[in-house]
């Protein structure tokens, strides 16, 4: 009985000690950590400060917190509480802002440079850079097969029907930054009605294709024989003087496109656009044909040295160009025949553009001539530059005797 009583006394004593320890611990906690007087505003600002310090990256919640903290400062919503804490918050905010700016500048790298280049290009084009993005790879407003215009109308009427067209035949999309800067070069002589029909069909199609383009009509002065290839070289050279085009489309004045999915963009390889013409029952006449309408990038064209300047009269210059392309290691590409369709305007043979009797002799020497006969040997005189509402017409004189004097047939 005595032993049992002793055990109970120890048990009660132990419980008293435990209870005493608990009470002391609670008193210690209460005295050592008093309740904070910091207001919710201070807590919110402290959180913003932490987020700002974390916001050294390009994106993230720190960026939004930085905007919020700056907004509070502008409005004069100073944080309440301890002034020293307020000062510390302001200093952290300032330092973090500098750190964010440095980080944004240093971490952007090539991406920032690329965006800057796009913005610079857009500024040159007079576009609103705050909202513009690059145009889609495939334009969204294409129709596919087209009902073409067959009757000529004045250049002023064509310009009126195509809002946004700038004098000199320049246009670019306003809703995005174009992926392609294209010079459309048309070799020309005494074909006013054909040019009106072509441009009436061409401008709306090019606009739907979201191209940054200009149309250059190179008019050869009489009385020399027509030199289509040299006119295209001249058109290329004159276009590049006026704008930083990435490629050129060389376009016969009597070929009307029948499908706007035949995009006049800058190709990876030289592209024969007019693969299917109604005159040939929409079939390809032969594998290496490169006549009618074609496109080529700036680098490719200059590496090939352009077209030959020596083909006066009809025929041969396209086959000469095809051989230059293949000899330079490029390939001739085409869209499918159901897309690369054209209608030819019926006409009689032009005076001064009879068949060239020397064309076969010239074709035998293509590989020998291409390094010295082309863009690097252009010799012409600009007689007149006429800025029309739908195109830039450049009238040039070519001295046939001077061009051919050193070649012996």
Coordinates of C-alpha atoms in Angstrom, one line a residue:
X1 CA 0.0 0.0 0.0
X2 CA 2.9 2.3 0.9
X3 CA 4.6 1.5 -2.4
X4 CA 1.5 2.4 -4.3
X5 CA 1.2 5.7 -2.5
X6 CA 4.8 6.6 -3.3
X7 CA 4.3 5.9 -7.0
X8 CA 1.3 8.2 -7.1
X9 CA 3.2 11.0 -5.5
X10 CA 6.0 10.8 -8.1
X11 CA 3.4 10.7 -10.9
X12 CA 1.7 13.9 -9.6
X13 CA 5.0 15.6 -9.1
X14 CA 6.1 14.7 -12.7
X15 CA 2.8 16.1 -14.1
X16 CA 3.3 19.3 -12.2
X17 CA 6.8 19.7 -13.6
X18 CA 5.5 19.1 -17.1
X19 CA 2.7 21.7 -16.7
X20 CA 5.2 24.2 -15.3
X21 CA 7.5 23.8 -18.3
X22 CA 4.6 24.3 -20.7
X23 CA 3.5 27.4 -19.0
X24 CA 7.0 28.8 -19.0
X25 CA 7.5 28.0 -22.7
X26 CA 4.2 29.9 -23.6
X27 CA 5.3 32.9 -21.5
X28 CA 8.7 32.9 -23.2
X29 CA 7.1 32.7 -26.7
X30 CA 4.8 35.6 -25.8
X31 CA 7.5 37.8 -24.5
X32 CA 10.2 37.0 -27.1
X33 CA 7.9 37.4 -30.2
X34 CA 5.4 40.2 -29.8
X35 CA 2.6 40.7 -32.4
X36 CA 3.8 42.7 -35.4
X37 CA 2.4 46.2 -36.0
X38 CA 3.1 45.9 -39.8
X39 CA 0.1 46.9 -41.9
X40 CA -1.1 44.9 -44.9
X41 CA 0.2 47.6 -47.2
X42 CA 3.7 47.0 -45.9
X43 CA 3.4 43.2 -46.4
X44 CA 2.1 43.7 -49.9
X45 CA 5.0 46.0 -50.7
X46 CA 7.5 43.6 -49.2
X47 CA 6.2 40.9 -51.4
X48 CA 6.5 43.2 -54.4
X49 CA 10.0 43.9 -53.5
X50 CA 10.9 40.2 -53.4
X51 CA 9.2 39.7 -56.8
X52 CA 11.1 42.5 -58.3
X53 CA 14.4 41.0 -57.2
X54 CA 13.3 37.8 -58.8
X55 CA 12.2 39.5 -61.9
X56 CA 15.6 39.6 -63.6
X57 CA 14.5 37.4 -66.4
X58 CA 12.6 38.5 -69.6
X59 CA 9.3 37.2 -68.3
X60 CA 7.7 36.1 -65.1
X61 CA 5.7 37.4 -62.2
X62 CA 8.5 39.8 -61.2
X63 CA 7.8 41.8 -64.3
X64 CA 4.2 42.4 -63.3
X65 CA 5.2 43.1 -59.7
X66 CA 7.7 45.7 -61.0
X67 CA 4.9 47.4 -62.9
X68 CA 2.6 47.3 -59.8
X69 CA 5.3 48.7 -57.5
X70 CA 6.1 51.5 -59.9
X71 CA 2.4 52.3 -60.3
X72 CA 2.1 52.6 -56.5
X73 CA 5.1 54.9 -56.4
X74 CA 3.7 57.1 -59.1
X75 CA 0.3 57.4 -57.4
X76 CA 2.1 58.3 -54.1
X77 CA 0.9 55.2 -52.2
X78 CA 3.9 55.1 -49.9
X79 CA 4.0 52.0 -47.6
X80 CA 3.2 52.6 -44.0
X81 CA 5.2 51.4 -41.0
X82 CA 8.8 51.8 -40.0
X83 CA 10.5 54.6 -42.1
X84 CA 13.7 52.6 -42.2
X85 CA 11.9 49.7 -43.7
X86 CA 10.3 52.1 -46.3
X87 CA 13.7 53.4 -47.2
X88 CA 15.0 49.9 -47.6
X89 CA 12.1 49.0 -49.8
X90 CA 12.8 51.9 -52.1
X91 CA 16.4 51.1 -52.4
X92 CA 15.7 47.5 -53.2
X93 CA 13.2 48.6 -55.8
X94 CA 15.7 50.9 -57.5
X95 CA 18.5 48.4 -57.5
X96 CA 16.2 45.6 -58.7
X97 CA 15.0 47.9 -61.5
X98 CA 18.6 48.5 -62.6
X99 CA 19.3 44.8 -62.4
X100 CA 16.3 43.9 -64.5
X101 CA 17.3 46.4 -67.1
X102 CA 20.8 45.1 -67.3
X103 CA 19.5 41.5 -67.4
X104 CA 17.0 42.2 -70.1
X105 CA 19.7 43.9 -72.2
X106 CA 22.3 41.2 -71.6
X107 CA 20.0 38.1 -71.9
X108 CA 18.2 39.1 -75.1
X109 CA 21.0 38.2 -77.4
X110 CA 20.2 37.5 -81.0
X111 CA 16.5 37.4 -80.4
X112 CA 16.5 41.1 -79.5
X113 CA 18.8 41.9 -82.4
X114 CA 16.4 40.1 -84.8
X115 CA 13.4 42.0 -83.4
X116 CA 15.2 45.2 -83.6
X117 CA 16.0 44.6 -87.3
X118 CA 12.3 43.8 -88.0
X119 CA 11.3 47.0 -86.2
X120 CA 13.9 49.0 -88.2
X121 CA 12.6 47.5 -91.5
X122 CA 9.0 48.3 -90.4
X123 CA 9.9 51.9 -89.6
X124 CA 11.4 52.3 -93.1
X125 CA 8.2 51.0 -94.5
X126 CA 6.1 53.4 -92.4
X127 CA 4.4 50.7 -90.4
X128 CA 3.0 50.7 -86.9
X129 CA 5.7 48.7 -85.1
X130 CA 3.8 48.5 -81.8
X131 CA 1.4 45.9 -83.1
X132 CA 2.9 44.4 -86.3
X133 CA 4.1 40.9 -86.5
X134 CA 5.6 39.0 -89.4
X135 CA 3.1 37.9 -92.0
X136 CA 2.1 34.2 -92.0
X137 CA 4.0 31.8 -94.2
X138 CA 0.8 31.1 -96.2
X139 CA -1.3 34.3 -96.8
X140 CA -4.8 33.8 -95.5
X141 CA -6.7 35.7 -98.2
X142 CA -5.7 33.7 -101.3
X143 CA -8.5 32.6 -103.6
X144 CA -6.8 29.9 -105.7
X145 CA -8.0 29.9 -109.3
X146 CA -8.8 33.4 -110.6
X147 CA -11.2 35.0 -113.1
X148 CA -8.8 37.2 -115.0
X149 CA -9.5 40.7 -116.5
X150 CA -9.2 40.8 -120.3
X151 CA -9.9 44.5 -121.1
X152 CA -7.4 47.4 -120.6
X153 CA -8.3 50.2 -118.2
X154 CA -6.2 53.3 -117.4
X155 CA -3.5 53.3 -114.8
X156 CA -5.4 55.8 -112.7
X157 CA -8.4 53.5 -112.6
X158 CA -6.2 50.5 -111.6
X159 CA -4.7 52.6 -108.8
X160 CA -8.2 53.7 -107.6
X161 CA -9.3 50.1 -107.6
X162 CA -6.4 49.1 -105.4
X163 CA -6.3 51.3 -102.2
X164 CA -3.0 51.5 -100.6
X165 CA -1.1 51.4 -103.8
X166 CA 1.7 54.0 -103.7
X167 CA 3.0 56.0 -106.7
X168 CA 5.5 54.1 -108.7
X169 CA 3.7 50.8 -108.3
X170 CA 4.9 50.2 -104.7
X171 CA 2.8 48.3 -102.1
X172 CA 3.3 46.5 -98.8
X173 CA 0.9 44.9 -96.3
X174 CA -0.3 47.2 -93.5
X175 CA -1.5 44.4 -91.2
X176 CA 1.9 42.7 -90.9
X177 CA 5.6 42.9 -91.9
X178 CA 6.1 41.1 -95.2
X179 CA 8.4 38.1 -95.4
X180 CA 9.4 39.0 -99.0
X181 CA 10.7 42.2 -100.6
X182 CA 10.2 41.6 -104.3
X183 CA 11.1 43.7 -107.4
X184 CA 8.8 42.9 -110.3
X185 CA 10.7 43.6 -113.6
X186 CA 8.8 43.8 -116.9
X187 CA 10.8 44.1 -120.1
X188 CA 8.7 46.4 -122.4
X189 CA 8.3 48.2 -125.7
X190 CA 5.2 49.6 -127.2
X191 CA 2.6 47.3 -125.4
X192 CA 0.4 49.9 -123.5
X193 CA -2.8 47.8 -123.6
X194 CA -1.0 44.6 -122.6
X195 CA 0.6 46.4 -119.7
X196 CA -2.8 47.8 -118.5
X197 CA -4.4 44.4 -118.6
X198 CA -1.4 42.8 -116.8
X199 CA -1.3 45.4 -114.0
X200 CA -5.0 45.2 -113.5
X201 CA -4.7 41.5 -112.8
X202 CA -1.3 41.6 -111.0
X203 CA -1.8 44.3 -108.3
X204 CA -4.7 42.7 -106.4
X205 CA -3.0 39.3 -106.5
X206 CA 0.3 40.6 -105.1
X207 CA -1.5 42.4 -102.3
X208 CA -3.3 39.3 -101.3
X209 CA 0.1 37.5 -101.3
X210 CA 1.2 40.1 -98.7
X211 CA 4.4 41.1 -100.5
X212 CA 6.5 44.2 -100.1
X213 CA 6.9 44.9 -103.8
X214 CA 7.5 47.4 -106.6
X215 CA 6.9 47.1 -110.3
X216 CA 9.5 48.3 -112.7
X217 CA 8.7 48.6 -116.4
X218 CA 11.9 48.8 -118.5
X219 CA 11.1 50.5 -121.8
X220 CA 13.6 50.0 -124.6
X221 CA 13.9 53.0 -126.9
X222 CA 13.7 52.5 -130.6
X223 CA 15.2 51.8 -133.1
X224 CA 17.4 48.9 -131.9
X225 CA 16.3 45.3 -131.8
X226 CA 14.5 44.2 -128.7
X227 CA 16.8 42.8 -126.0
X228 CA 14.5 41.2 -123.4
X229 CA 17.3 39.7 -121.3
X230 CA 19.3 42.9 -121.0
X231 CA 16.2 44.9 -120.1
X232 CA 15.7 42.5 -117.2
X233 CA 19.3 43.0 -116.1
X234 CA 18.7 46.8 -116.2
X235 CA 15.5 46.5 -114.3
X236 CA 17.2 44.5 -111.6
X237 CA 20.0 47.0 -111.3
X238 CA 17.7 50.0 -111.2
X239 CA 15.4 48.4 -108.6
X240 CA 18.3 47.6 -106.3
X241 CA 19.4 51.2 -106.4
X242 CA 16.0 52.3 -105.0
X243 CA 15.2 49.7 -102.3
X244 CA 16.7 46.7 -100.5
X245 CA 14.8 44.0 -102.4
X246 CA 15.5 40.4 -101.6
X247 CA 14.6 38.9 -105.0
X248 CA 13.3 39.7 -108.4
X249 CA 10.4 38.4 -110.5
X250 CA 11.0 38.8 -114.3
X251 CA 7.6 39.0 -116.0
X252 CA 6.6 39.1 -119.7
X253 CA 3.9 41.7 -120.3
X254 CA 1.5 39.3 -122.1
X255 CA 1.2 36.6 -119.4
X256 CA -1.7 36.8 -117.0
X257 CA -1.6 34.7 -113.8
X258 CA -4.6 32.4 -113.2
X259 CA -4.0 31.3 -109.7
X260 CA -2.9 33.4 -106.7
X261 CA -1.4 30.4 -104.9
X262 CA 1.4 30.8 -107.4
X263 CA 3.1 33.1 -104.9
X264 CA 5.7 35.6 -106.2
X265 CA 7.9 35.1 -103.2
X266 CA 11.7 34.8 -102.9
X267 CA 12.6 31.2 -103.7
X268 CA 15.2 28.9 -102.2
X269 CA 16.1 27.9 -105.8
X270 CA 15.4 29.7 -109.0
X271 CA 11.7 29.3 -109.8
X272 CA 10.0 29.0 -113.2
X273 CA 6.6 30.5 -112.4
X274 CA 4.9 30.2 -115.8
X275 CA 5.1 26.4 -116.2
X276 CA 1.6 25.9 -117.6
X277 CA 0.5 28.4 -120.3
X278 CA -2.8 28.1 -122.3
X279 CA -0.8 28.5 -125.5
X280 CA 0.9 25.2 -124.8
X281 CA -2.3 23.6 -123.4
X282 CA -1.1 24.1 -119.9
X283 CA 1.7 21.6 -120.4
X284 CA 5.5 22.1 -119.9
X285 CA 7.0 22.3 -123.5
X286 CA 10.4 20.9 -122.3
X287 CA 12.2 20.3 -119.0
X288 CA 14.7 23.2 -119.1
X289 CA 12.4 25.9 -120.2
X290 CA 12.8 29.1 -118.1
X291 CA 10.9 31.7 -120.1
X292 CA 7.8 33.8 -119.5
X293 CA 7.8 34.5 -115.7
X294 CA 10.5 33.5 -113.3
X295 CA 11.8 34.4 -109.9
X296 CA 15.3 34.3 -108.4
X297 CA 16.9 35.6 -105.1
X298 CA 19.4 38.4 -105.1
X299 CA 22.3 36.2 -104.1
X300 CA 21.5 33.6 -106.8
X301 CA 21.0 36.2 -109.5
X302 CA 24.3 38.0 -108.8
X303 CA 26.2 34.7 -108.4
X304 CA 24.9 33.7 -111.9
X305 CA 25.8 37.2 -113.2
X306 CA 22.3 37.7 -114.4
X307 CA 21.1 37.2 -117.9
X308 CA 23.2 37.6 -121.0
X309 CA 23.2 41.0 -122.7
X310 CA 23.9 39.7 -126.2
X311 CA 20.5 38.3 -127.3
X312 CA 19.0 40.9 -129.6
X313 CA 15.7 39.7 -131.2
X314 CA 13.4 36.8 -130.2
X315 CA 14.6 33.6 -128.7
X316 CA 17.6 32.0 -126.9
X317 CA 18.0 34.1 -123.8
X318 CA 15.8 31.9 -121.6
X319 CA 17.8 28.7 -122.6
X320 CA 21.0 30.6 -121.9
X321 CA 19.7 31.5 -118.5
X322 CA 18.7 28.0 -117.7
X323 CA 22.2 26.8 -118.5
X324 CA 23.7 29.5 -116.3
X325 CA 21.5 28.3 -113.4
X326 CA 22.5 24.7 -113.8
X327 CA 26.2 25.5 -114.4
X328 CA 26.2 27.4 -111.1
X329 CA 24.9 24.4 -109.1
X330 CA 21.3 25.5 -108.8
X331 CA 18.1 23.8 -109.8
X332 CA 15.0 25.1 -111.6
X333 CA 12.0 24.6 -109.4
X334 CA 8.3 24.9 -110.3
X335 CA 4.9 24.9 -108.6
X336 CA 2.5 22.1 -109.7
X337 CA 1.0 22.7 -113.1
X338 CA -2.5 23.3 -111.7
X339 CA -1.1 26.3 -109.8
X340 CA 1.5 27.7 -112.2
X341 CA -1.1 28.6 -114.8
X342 CA -1.1 31.6 -117.1
X343 CA -3.2 33.0 -120.0
X344 CA -1.3 34.6 -122.8
X345 CA -2.7 37.8 -124.4
X346 CA -3.1 37.2 -128.1
X347 CA -0.9 39.5 -130.2
X348 CA 1.0 39.7 -133.5
X349 CA 4.8 39.6 -133.7
X350 CA 6.5 42.9 -132.8
X351 CA 8.5 44.8 -135.3
X352 CA 12.1 44.8 -134.2
X353 CA 11.7 41.5 -132.3
X354 CA 12.1 39.0 -135.1
X355 CA 13.8 35.7 -134.5
X356 CA 17.4 36.1 -133.6
X357 CA 19.6 34.3 -136.2
X358 CA 22.6 34.2 -133.9
X359 CA 20.8 32.6 -130.9
X360 CA 22.2 29.1 -131.5
X361 CA 25.8 30.3 -131.9
X362 CA 25.4 32.2 -128.6
X363 CA 24.0 29.2 -126.8
X364 CA 27.1 27.2 -127.6
X365 CA 29.3 29.7 -125.7
X366 CA 27.1 30.2 -122.6
X367 CA 29.6 28.6 -120.1
X368 CA 32.5 30.7 -121.5
X369 CA 30.6 34.0 -121.5
X370 CA 28.6 33.9 -118.2
X371 CA 31.4 35.3 -116.1
X372 CA 31.9 38.4 -118.3
X373 CA 28.5 38.8 -120.0
X374 CA 25.8 39.9 -117.7
X375 CA 25.3 42.2 -114.7
X376 CA 29.0 43.1 -114.6
X377 CA 29.0 44.3 -118.2
X378 CA 25.8 46.4 -118.3
X379 CA 26.1 49.4 -120.6
X380 CA 23.0 51.5 -121.1
X381 CA 21.6 55.0 -120.9
X382 CA 18.6 56.0 -118.9
X383 CA 16.6 58.5 -121.0
X384 CA 13.5 59.0 -118.8
X385 CA 12.0 57.9 -115.5
X386 CA 8.2 58.2 -115.2
X387 CA 6.5 57.5 -111.9
X388 CA 3.1 56.2 -112.8
X389 CA 0.3 55.4 -110.3
X390 CA 0.8 51.7 -110.9
X391 CA 4.5 51.3 -111.9
X392 CA 7.8 53.0 -112.4
X393 CA 8.6 53.2 -116.1
X394 CA 12.3 53.6 -116.9
X395 CA 13.1 54.3 -120.6
X396 CA 16.6 53.2 -121.6
X397 CA 18.7 53.2 -124.7
X398 CA 20.9 50.2 -125.6
X399 CA 23.7 50.4 -128.2
X400 CA 23.5 47.1 -130.0
X401 CA 26.7 47.6 -132.0
X402 CA 28.6 48.5 -128.8
X403 CA 27.3 45.3 -127.0
X404 CA 28.2 42.9 -129.9
X405 CA 31.4 44.5 -131.1
X406 CA 33.7 42.0 -129.4
X407 CA 31.7 38.8 -130.2
X408 CA 32.4 37.0 -133.5
X409 CA 29.6 34.8 -134.7

